[in-house]
Structures are given as C-alpha cells and as structure tokens.
Coordinates of C-alpha atoms (C1' of nucleotides) in Angstrom, one line a residue:
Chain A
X1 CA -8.5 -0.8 -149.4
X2 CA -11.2 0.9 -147.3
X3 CA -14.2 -1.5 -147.7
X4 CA -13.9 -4.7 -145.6
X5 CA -15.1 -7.7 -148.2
X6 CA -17.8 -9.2 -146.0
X7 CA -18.5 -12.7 -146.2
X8 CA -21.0 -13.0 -148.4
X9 CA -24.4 -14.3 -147.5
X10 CA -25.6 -17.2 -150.6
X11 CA -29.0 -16.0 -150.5
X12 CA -29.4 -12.5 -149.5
X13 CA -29.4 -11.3 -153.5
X14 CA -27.5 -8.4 -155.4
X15 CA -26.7 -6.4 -152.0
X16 CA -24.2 -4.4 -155.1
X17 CA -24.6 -4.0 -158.9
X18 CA -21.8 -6.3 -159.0
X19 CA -23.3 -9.1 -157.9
X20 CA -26.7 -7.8 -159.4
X21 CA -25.1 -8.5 -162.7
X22 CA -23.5 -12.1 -161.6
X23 CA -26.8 -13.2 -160.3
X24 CA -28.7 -12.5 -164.3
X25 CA -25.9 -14.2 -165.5
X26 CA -26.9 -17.2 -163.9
X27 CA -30.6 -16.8 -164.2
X28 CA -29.9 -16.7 -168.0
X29 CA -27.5 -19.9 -167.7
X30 CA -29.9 -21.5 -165.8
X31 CA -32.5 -21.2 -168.1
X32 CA -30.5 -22.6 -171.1
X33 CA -29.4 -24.8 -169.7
X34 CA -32.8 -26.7 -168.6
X35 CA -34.0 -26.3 -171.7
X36 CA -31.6 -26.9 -174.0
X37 CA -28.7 -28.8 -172.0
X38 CA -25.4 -28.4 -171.4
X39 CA -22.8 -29.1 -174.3
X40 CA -25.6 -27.3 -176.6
X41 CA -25.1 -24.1 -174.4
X42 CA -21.8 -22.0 -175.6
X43 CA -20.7 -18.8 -173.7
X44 CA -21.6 -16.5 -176.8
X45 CA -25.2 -17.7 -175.9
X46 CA -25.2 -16.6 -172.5
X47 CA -23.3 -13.3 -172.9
X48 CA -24.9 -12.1 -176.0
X49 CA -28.7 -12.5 -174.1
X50 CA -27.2 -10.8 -170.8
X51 CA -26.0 -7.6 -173.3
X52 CA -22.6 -8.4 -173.5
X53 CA -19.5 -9.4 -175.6
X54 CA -17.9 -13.3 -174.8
X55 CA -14.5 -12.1 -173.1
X56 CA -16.8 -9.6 -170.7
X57 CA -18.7 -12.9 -169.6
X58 CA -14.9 -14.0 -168.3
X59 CA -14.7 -11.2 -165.9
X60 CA -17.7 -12.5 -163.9
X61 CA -16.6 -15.8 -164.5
X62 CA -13.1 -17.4 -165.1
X63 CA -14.6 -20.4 -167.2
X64 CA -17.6 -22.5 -167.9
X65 CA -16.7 -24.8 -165.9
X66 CA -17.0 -22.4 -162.9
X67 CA -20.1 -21.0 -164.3
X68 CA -22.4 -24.4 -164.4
X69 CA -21.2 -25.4 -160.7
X70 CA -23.0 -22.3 -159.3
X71 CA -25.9 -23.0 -161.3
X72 CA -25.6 -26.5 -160.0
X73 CA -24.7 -26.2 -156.5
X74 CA -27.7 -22.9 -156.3
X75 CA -29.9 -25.4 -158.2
X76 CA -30.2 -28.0 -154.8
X77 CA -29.8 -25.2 -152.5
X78 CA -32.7 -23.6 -153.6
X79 CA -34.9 -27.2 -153.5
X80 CA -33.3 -27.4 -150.2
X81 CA -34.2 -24.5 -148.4
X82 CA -37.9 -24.8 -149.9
X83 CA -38.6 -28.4 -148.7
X84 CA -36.6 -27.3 -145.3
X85 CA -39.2 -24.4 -145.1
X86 CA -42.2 -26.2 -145.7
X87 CA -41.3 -28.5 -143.3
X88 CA -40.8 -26.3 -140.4
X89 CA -44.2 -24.1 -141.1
X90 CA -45.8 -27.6 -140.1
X91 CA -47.1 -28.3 -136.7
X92 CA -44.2 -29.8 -134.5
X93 CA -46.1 -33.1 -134.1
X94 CA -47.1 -33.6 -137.7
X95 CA -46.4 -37.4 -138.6
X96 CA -44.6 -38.9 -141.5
X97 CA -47.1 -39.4 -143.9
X98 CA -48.5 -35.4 -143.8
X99 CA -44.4 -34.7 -143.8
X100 CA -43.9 -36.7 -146.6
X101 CA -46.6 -35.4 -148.4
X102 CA -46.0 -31.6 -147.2
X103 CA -41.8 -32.3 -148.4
X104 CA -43.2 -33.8 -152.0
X105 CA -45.2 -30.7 -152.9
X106 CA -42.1 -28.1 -151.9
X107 CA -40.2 -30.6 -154.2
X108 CA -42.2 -30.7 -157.1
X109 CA -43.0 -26.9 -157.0
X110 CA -39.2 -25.8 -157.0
X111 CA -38.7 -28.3 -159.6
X112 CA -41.5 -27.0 -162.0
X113 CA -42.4 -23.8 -161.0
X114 CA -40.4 -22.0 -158.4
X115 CA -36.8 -21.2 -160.6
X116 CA -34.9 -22.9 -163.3
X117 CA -32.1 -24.0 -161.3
X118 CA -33.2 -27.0 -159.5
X119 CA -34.8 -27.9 -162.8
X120 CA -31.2 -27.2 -164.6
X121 CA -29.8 -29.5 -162.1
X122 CA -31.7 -32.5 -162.4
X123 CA -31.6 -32.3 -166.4
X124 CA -27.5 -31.5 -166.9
X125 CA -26.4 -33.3 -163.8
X126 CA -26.0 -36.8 -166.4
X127 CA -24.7 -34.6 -169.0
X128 CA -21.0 -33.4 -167.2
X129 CA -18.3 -34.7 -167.1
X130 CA -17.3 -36.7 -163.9
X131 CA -15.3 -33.9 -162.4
X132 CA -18.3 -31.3 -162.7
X133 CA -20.4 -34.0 -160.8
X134 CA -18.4 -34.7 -158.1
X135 CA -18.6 -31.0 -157.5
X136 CA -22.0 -31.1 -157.3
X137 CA -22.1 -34.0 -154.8
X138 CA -21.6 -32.8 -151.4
X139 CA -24.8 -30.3 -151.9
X140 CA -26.6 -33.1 -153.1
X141 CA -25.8 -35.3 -150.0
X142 CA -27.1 -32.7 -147.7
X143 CA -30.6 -32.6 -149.6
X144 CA -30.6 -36.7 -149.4
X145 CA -30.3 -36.4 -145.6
X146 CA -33.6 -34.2 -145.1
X147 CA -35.6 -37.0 -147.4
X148 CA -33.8 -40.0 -145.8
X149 CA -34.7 -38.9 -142.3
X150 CA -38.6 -38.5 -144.0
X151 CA -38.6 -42.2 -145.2
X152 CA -37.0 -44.0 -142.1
X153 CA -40.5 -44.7 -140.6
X154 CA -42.0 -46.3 -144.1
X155 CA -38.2 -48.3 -143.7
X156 CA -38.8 -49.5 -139.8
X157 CA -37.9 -53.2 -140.9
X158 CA -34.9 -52.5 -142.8
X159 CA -32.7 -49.6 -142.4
X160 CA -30.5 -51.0 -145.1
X161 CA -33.0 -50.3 -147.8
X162 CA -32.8 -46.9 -146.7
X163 CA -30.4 -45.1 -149.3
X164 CA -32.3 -46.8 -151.9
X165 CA -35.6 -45.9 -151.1
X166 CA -34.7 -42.2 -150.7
X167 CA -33.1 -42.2 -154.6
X168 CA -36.3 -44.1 -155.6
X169 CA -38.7 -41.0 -154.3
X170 CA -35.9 -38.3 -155.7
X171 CA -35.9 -39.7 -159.2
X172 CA -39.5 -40.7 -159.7
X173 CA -40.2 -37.0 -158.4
X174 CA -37.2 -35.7 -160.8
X175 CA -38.4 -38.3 -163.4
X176 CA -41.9 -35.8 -164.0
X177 CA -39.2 -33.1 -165.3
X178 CA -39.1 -35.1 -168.6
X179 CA -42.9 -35.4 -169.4
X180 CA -44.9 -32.5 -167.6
X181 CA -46.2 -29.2 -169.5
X182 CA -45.6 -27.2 -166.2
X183 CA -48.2 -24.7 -168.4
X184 CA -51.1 -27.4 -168.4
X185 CA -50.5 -29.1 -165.2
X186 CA -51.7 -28.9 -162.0
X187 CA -48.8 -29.5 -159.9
X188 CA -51.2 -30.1 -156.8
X189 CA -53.0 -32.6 -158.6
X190 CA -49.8 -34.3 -159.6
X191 CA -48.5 -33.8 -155.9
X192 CA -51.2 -36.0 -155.1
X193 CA -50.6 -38.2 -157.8
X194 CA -47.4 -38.8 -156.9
X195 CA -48.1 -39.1 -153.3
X196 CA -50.7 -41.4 -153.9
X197 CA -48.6 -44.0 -155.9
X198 CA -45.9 -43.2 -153.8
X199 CA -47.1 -43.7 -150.7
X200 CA -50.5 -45.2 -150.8
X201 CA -51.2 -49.6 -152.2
X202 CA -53.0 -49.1 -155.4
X203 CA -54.0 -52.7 -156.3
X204 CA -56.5 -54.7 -154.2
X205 CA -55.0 -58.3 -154.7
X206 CA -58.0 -59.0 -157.0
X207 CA -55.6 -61.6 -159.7
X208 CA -53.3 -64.3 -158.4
Chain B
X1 CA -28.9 -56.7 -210.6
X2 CA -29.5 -60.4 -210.0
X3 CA -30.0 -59.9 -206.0
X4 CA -33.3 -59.1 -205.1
X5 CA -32.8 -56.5 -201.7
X6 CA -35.1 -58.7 -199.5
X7 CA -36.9 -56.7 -196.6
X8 CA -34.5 -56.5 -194.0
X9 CA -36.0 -57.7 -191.0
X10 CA -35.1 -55.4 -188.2
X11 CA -33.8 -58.3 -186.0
X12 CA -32.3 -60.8 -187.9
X13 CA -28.8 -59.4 -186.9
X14 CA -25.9 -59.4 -189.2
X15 CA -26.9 -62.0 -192.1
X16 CA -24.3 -60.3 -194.2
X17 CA -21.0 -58.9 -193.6
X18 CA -22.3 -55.1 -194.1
X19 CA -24.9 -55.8 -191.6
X20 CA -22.5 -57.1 -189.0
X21 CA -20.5 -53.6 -189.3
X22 CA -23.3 -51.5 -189.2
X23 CA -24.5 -53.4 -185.6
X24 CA -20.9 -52.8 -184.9
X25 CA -21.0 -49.3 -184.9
X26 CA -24.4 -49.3 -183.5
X27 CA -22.8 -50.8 -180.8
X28 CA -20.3 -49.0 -179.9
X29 CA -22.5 -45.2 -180.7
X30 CA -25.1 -46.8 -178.0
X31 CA -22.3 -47.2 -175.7
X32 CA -20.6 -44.2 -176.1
X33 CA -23.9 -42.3 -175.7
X34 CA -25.2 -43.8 -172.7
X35 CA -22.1 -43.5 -170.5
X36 CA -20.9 -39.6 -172.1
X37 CA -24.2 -38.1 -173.6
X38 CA -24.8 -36.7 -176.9
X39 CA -23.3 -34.2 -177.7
X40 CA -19.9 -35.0 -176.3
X41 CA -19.6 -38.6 -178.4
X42 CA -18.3 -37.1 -181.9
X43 CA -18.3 -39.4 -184.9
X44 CA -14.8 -39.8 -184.5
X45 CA -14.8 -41.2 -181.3
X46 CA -16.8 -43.8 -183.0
X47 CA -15.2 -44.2 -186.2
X48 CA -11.5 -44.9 -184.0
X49 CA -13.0 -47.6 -181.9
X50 CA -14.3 -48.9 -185.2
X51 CA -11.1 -49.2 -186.5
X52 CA -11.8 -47.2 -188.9
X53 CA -11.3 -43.2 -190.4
X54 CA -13.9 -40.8 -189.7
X55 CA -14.9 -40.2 -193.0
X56 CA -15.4 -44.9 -193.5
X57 CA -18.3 -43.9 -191.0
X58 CA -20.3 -42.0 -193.3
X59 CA -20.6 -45.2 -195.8
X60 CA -22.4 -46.5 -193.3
X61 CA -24.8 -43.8 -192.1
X62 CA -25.5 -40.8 -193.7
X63 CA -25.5 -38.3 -190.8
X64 CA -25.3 -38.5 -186.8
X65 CA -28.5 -37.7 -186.9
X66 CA -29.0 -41.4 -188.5
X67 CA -27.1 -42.7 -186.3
X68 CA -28.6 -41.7 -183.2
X69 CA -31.7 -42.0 -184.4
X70 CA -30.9 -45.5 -185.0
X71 CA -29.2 -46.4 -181.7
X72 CA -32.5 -44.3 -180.5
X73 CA -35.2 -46.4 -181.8
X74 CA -33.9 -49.6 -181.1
X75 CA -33.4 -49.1 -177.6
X76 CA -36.9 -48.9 -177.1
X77 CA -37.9 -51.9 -179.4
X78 CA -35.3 -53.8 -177.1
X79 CA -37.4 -52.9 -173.8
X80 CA -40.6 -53.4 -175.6
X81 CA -39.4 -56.3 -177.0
X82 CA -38.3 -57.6 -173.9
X83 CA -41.5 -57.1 -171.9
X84 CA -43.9 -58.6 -174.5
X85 CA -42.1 -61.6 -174.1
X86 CA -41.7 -61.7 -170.5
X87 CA -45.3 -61.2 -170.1
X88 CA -46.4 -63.8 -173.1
X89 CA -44.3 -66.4 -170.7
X90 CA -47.0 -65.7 -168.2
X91 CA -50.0 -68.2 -167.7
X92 CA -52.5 -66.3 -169.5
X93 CA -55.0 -66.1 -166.3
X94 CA -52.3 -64.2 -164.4
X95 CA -53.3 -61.3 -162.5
X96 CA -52.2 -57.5 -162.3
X97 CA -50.2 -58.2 -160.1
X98 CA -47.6 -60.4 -160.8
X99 CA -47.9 -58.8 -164.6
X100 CA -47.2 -55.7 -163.5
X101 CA -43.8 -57.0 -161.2
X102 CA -42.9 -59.0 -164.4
X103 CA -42.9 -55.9 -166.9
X104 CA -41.0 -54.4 -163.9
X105 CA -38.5 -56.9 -163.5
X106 CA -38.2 -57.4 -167.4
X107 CA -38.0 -53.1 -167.6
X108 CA -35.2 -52.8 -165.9
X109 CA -33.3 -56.1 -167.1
X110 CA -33.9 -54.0 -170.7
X111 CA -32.1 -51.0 -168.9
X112 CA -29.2 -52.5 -166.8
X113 CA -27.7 -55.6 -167.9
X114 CA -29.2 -56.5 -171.3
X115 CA -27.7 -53.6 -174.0
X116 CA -26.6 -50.0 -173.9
X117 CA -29.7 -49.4 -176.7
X118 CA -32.2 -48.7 -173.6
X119 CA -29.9 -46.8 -171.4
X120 CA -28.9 -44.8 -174.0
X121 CA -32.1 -43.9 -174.9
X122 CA -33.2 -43.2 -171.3
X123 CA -29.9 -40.7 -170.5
X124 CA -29.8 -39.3 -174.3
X125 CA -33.4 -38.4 -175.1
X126 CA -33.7 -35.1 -173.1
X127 CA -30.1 -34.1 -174.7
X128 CA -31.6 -34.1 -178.4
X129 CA -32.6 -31.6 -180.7
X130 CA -36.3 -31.6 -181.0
X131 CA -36.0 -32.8 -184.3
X132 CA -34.5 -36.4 -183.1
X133 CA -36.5 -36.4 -180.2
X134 CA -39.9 -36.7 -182.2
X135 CA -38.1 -38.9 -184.5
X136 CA -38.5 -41.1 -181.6
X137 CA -41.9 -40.2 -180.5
X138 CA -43.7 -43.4 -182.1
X139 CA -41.9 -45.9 -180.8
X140 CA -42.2 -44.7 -177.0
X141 CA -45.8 -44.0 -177.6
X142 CA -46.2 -47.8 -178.7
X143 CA -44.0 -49.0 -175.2
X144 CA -46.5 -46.7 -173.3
X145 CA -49.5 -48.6 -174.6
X146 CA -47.9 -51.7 -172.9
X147 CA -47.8 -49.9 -169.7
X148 CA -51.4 -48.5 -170.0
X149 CA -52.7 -51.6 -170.5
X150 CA -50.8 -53.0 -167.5
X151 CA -51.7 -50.1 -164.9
X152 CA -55.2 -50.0 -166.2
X153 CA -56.4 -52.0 -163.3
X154 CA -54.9 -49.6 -160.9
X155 CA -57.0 -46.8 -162.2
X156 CA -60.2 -48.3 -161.9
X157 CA -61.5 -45.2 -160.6
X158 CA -60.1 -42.2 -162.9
X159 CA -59.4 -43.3 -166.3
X160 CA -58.3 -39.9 -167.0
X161 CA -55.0 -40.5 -164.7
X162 CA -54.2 -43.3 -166.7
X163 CA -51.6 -41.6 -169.3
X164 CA -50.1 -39.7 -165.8
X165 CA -49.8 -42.8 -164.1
X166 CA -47.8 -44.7 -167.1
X167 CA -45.5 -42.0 -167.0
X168 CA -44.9 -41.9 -163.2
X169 CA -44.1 -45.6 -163.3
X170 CA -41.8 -45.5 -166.4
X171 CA -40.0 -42.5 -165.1
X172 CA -39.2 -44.1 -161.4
X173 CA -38.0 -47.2 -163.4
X174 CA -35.9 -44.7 -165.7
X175 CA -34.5 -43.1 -162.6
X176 CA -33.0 -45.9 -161.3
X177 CA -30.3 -45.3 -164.3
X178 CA -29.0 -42.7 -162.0
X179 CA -28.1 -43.9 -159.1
X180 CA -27.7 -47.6 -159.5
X181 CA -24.4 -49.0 -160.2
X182 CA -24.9 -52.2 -162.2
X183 CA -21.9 -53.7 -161.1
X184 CA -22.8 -53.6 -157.4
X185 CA -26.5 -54.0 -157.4
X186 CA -28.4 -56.9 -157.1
X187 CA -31.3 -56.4 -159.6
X188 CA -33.7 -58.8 -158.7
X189 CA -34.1 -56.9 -155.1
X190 CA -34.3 -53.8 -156.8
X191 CA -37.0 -54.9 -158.6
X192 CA -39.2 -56.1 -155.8
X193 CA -37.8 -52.9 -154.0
X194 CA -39.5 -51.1 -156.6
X195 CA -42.7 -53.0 -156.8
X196 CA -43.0 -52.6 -153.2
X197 CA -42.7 -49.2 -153.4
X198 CA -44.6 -48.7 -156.4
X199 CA -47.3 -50.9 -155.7
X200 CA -47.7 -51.2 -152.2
X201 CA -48.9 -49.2 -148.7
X202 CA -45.4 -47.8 -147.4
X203 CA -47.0 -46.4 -144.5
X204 CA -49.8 -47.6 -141.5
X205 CA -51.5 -44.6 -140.8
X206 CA -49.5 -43.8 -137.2
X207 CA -49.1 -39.9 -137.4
X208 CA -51.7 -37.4 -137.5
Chain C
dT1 C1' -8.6 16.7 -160.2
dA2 C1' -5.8 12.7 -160.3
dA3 C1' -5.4 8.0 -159.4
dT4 C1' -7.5 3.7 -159.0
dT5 C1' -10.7 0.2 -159.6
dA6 C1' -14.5 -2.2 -162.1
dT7 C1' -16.3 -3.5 -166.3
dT8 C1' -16.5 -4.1 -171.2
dC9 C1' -14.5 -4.0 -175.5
dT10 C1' -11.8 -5.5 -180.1
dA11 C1' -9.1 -8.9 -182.1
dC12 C1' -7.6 -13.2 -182.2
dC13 C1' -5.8 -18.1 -180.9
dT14 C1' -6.1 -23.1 -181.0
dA15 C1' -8.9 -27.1 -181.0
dT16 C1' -12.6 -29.7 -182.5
dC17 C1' -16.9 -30.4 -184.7
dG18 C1' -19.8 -32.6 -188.6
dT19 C1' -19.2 -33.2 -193.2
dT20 C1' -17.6 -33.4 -198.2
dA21 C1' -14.7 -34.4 -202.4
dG22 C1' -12.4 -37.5 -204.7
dA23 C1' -9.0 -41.2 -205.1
dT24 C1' -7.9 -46.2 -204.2
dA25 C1' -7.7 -51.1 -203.2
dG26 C1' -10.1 -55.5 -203.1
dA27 C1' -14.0 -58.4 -204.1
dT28 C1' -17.7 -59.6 -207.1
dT29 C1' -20.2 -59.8 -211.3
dT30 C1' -20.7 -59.7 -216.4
Chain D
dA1 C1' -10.6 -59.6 -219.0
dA2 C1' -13.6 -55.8 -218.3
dA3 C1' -16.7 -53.5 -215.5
dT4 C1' -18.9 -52.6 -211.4
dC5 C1' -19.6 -52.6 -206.6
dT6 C1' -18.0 -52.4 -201.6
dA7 C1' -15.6 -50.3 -198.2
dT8 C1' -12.2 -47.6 -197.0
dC9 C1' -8.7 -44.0 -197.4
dT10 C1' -6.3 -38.9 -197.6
dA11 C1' -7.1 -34.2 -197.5
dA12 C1' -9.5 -30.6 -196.4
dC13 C1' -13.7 -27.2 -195.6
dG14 C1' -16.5 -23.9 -193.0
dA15 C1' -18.5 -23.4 -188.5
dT16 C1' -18.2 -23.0 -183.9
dA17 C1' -16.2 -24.0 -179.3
dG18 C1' -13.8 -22.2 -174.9
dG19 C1' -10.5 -19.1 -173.9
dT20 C1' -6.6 -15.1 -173.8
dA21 C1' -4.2 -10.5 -174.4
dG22 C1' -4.5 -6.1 -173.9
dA23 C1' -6.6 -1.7 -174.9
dA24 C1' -10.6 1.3 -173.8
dT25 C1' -14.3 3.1 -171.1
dA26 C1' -17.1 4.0 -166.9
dA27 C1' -17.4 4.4 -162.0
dT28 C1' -15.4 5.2 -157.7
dT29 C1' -12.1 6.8 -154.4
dA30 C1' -8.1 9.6 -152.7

DNA sequence: TAATTATTCTACCTATCGTTAGATAGATTT
DNA sequence: AAATCTATCTAACGATAGGTAGAATAATTA
C-alpha cells in the first residue's frame, strides 16, 4: 500500500502504462463510434482492434455503459478547453463579433479535425438511451455557458431568447458534422461561411 | 386475375384494407425510430404495437431494410411536399424574403408537429448503414434543389457557396430537433427566431 | 525468492436480434 | 362446392450482443 493514488489530473495523459492503455481504449471507442454509431459498435469490436480478448476490455472498464460516458463527457471537455483557449490568447478588449468568430473556428476545428471525441459526442448523443444522456448533461451545460455569455450582446433586447439562440449556433455548427468531407474542406473557409450567415444579414430587402 | 394492379399513387393513403395496415405500421416504425433510433427499434417492437406476431410483419415488408427505407423516403416527400405547397400559396411576385421565412416556417412544421416521417429521417439518417443511407440520397438531393433555388438570391456573389449554404440552412433547421421540446415551444417564434438569425445582422459593429 | 498485484486469458451464460419454414383460418373468386 | 388468395399464426434457426467466473500469466513489491 506504499503508493499514495493521487487524484488524477483529466488531461495530463498516460502519466502510467495503466492509464496509457485506458486512454487507446477510448481513442479506439471514439473513433467507432463517430463513424459508425453507437448500438452498431459491440465490445468485441473495440477490444479485438486494441489487441485484446472481450472479458480483458472489462478490466479497464466495468461495462459499456461506463465506457461511452468517458468518451462522452472527454468529447465536450476537449471542445471546451479549445474554445476556452482560443478565447483567452485574444486581446483582453477584443469585442463580440471577433470573439464570436475567434470561439466558431476553435468549435468547428475540434469538431472536424482536432479528435474524434467531440465529433463522437455530437453524433451518438441522440442515439442513448435517456439515462446515458443525462450523464452527459452537466458537461454539456458548462460548455453552453461559455457561448451564452458570447451571444448576450447580439441578445441586448431580449435576454429570454437567450438559451435559444445559444442551441441555434451549437447545432447549426454541430449540424456541418453530417455533410462536410473534413478531407476536402477548408474548415477556415467554412468558419467564415458559417460566421458569415451566422452573424452577418445576407439579403438586401430587394423583394417585398 | 380480373383486378388490374393500378399504379399505386404514393399518396392516396389506404384505398384498400392492406394499404391501411401497411401506413399502420409505417406509422408506428416512424415513431419508434424518431424517438429511440435505429438500431434499438427491433421489428418486434413493431409487430406488438401492431397487434400482431413478429413473423405477420414480414407479409407486409420484406426486410427492415424495407421498412426503413420506406418510413425514410417518405419523410422527406412529407417536408418537400409541404414546402412546395406553402410556397405555391404565395402571390407569385413575392420576394426572397418572405419565400425564404415561409419554406422555414413550413420546414419545421414538416419536422415538429406534422408526422414522425421527417423527424425520423432527421435523427435516423446518420445511424444507417451506408447502404440505406444512399437508398435515400435522391430524394434529399431533390428537397435540396428547393433550397438552392430559394438561397440563390443570397449568393449573388459566389455561386460556388451555393450547395454549402443549402446545407448550413437545412442543418440549423434540423438542429432544432435537438433541443426543442414540441410540447413546450411555440413554433411560430421559433421560426422568426430562426429567420432572424439566419437571415439577419445579429450584431452592430461595437467591438473592435 | 516469495508474495502480491496488474492484466489478460479461455470458456461460457443468457438475452435478443432479424429472419425463415410451414401450417391455418377466413375471405374471395371461379 | 372447389380453389385460391389474404393475413396471420406457432415454432424455431443461426448470429451476435453484453457480461461473468475463474484460471493463467506478467509485472511489481516485500
């Protein structure tokens, strides 16, 4: 009992083999499971493309169930942290609109480019049951808070409107998981894009 | 052999008793699928709220393939359906504008409060097999030629972002299947939410 | 070296999946 | 009445799922 446990930091990675080993597990869940979902996904997937028997996979992790939360929960952390970084490496008196567009970029390239867990998140999250979601939810909430203190000054009239404008910008940014090649794209082009739409009027009232 | 097997017009619904059974079951698949996903519906959770054994169902469709292909490809002719006519109710001088809040309004009645077919669709499509997902490939590419027609005007400039725009539009409508509860909301301000959003300038230009 | 811990193994369980074979009852047609 | 068609049934198949028991090996510590 010599070694004192020490509380383990989420994001300093594989300090031992153990956890070495726990974090490719993921990585390989995490990649199945964006591209393939979740119910299609079995254990013997997983374990046999990490080297290992089924019942060895249980040793790591004491069920599925257990398994897709840490991709989950590791999936908005990591979006999280990037958007939080990006925002801080700005100038302290930036405005909202360069914020906005600096926090849409750090969004878009964790999403597409950065791992596969924010990217398993957003695909899966509709697919569990309601138990596996509301596990999910309190990491979630902590992200919304970053984009809903963003979009407060394009909501200056009505603060109730709020909530829904911040799950407006999340899903149409989540929404370009479904049709971009992330090969063939250039995510600063569609950062702009996005940005544009998003934030910028694109008709002149030319018609009625 | 005295019937002759008229061309069944896809929606003439039920105009004989096998027809009404078969929309029955479409039924209930769609709303199985939407609300639990694909893979976790099995066709005995459809055959038992059919009132019927598992094995009745295959009379009626030849595979769940079939099926979901079917429940698939009728949710979009619903939307599509329902946003033709929408706009056809327009005067025919209207502008972009008010088209484009129309098709939005009429989108998301399609996806929240008409049928499951659409929401299905929408929460189901990235959960398929390839297979069934280019099964429904020509039917969303002929919805997207409604939308590229409609955001046309807004791309005056670069034609080429045309096909990127559609899909930035009908993925932030999409979304909204997320995080909306149907019960709860009231769609009509959702929908000029969303226009506003989508079509307007969110921000004067007061920060850097 | 001996004891202990960490990790993986073989073998197997139960449940559920999509699907098929083949019989059957009622309705319709010849 | 005989034959056929419609729609459902019972029974079961092979495949695969998540998961468990308990032995065996590899690494570490006493």
């Amino acid at each position: 009992m010599a070694q004192t446990p020490l509380a383990q930091d989420e994001f300093r990675p594989a300090s031992t083999a153990g956890e070495a080993r726990r974090l490719q597990i993921l990585d390989i869940a995490a990649r199945h499971f964006r591209t393939r979902g979740y119910a299609a996904v079995s254990m013997r997937d997983i374990a046999t493309e990490a080297g290992m028997r089924t019942p060895s996979l249980y040793y790591h992790f004491p069920s599925k169930d257990d398994l897709v939360i840490a991709v989950m929960d590791r999936g908005i952390a990591v979006v999280r942290e990037t958007v939080a970084a990006a925002l801080d490496a700005l100038p302290p008196d930036a405005g909202a609109k360069p914020r906005l567009v600096t926090a849409l970029r750090a969004h878009l390239h964790a999403l597409h480019s950065l791992s596969d867990y924010t990217s398993a998140n957003v695909r899966i999250f509709g697919q569990l049951p309601e138990a596996l979601r509301r596990a999910n939810l309190p990491e979630r909430r902590a992200y919304q808070a970053i984009w809903s203190e963003l979009l407060a000054p394009t909501c200056a009239a009505e603060q109730s409107r709020l909530p829904e404008r911040v799950a407006i910008f999340i899903g149409a940014m989540n929404a370009t998981l479904e049709w971009v090649d992330p090969a063939r794209t250039d995510l600063e082009a569609l950062a702009d894009h996005l940005a544009q739409v998003l934030l910028d009027r694109l008709l002149e009232d030319v018609g009625a």
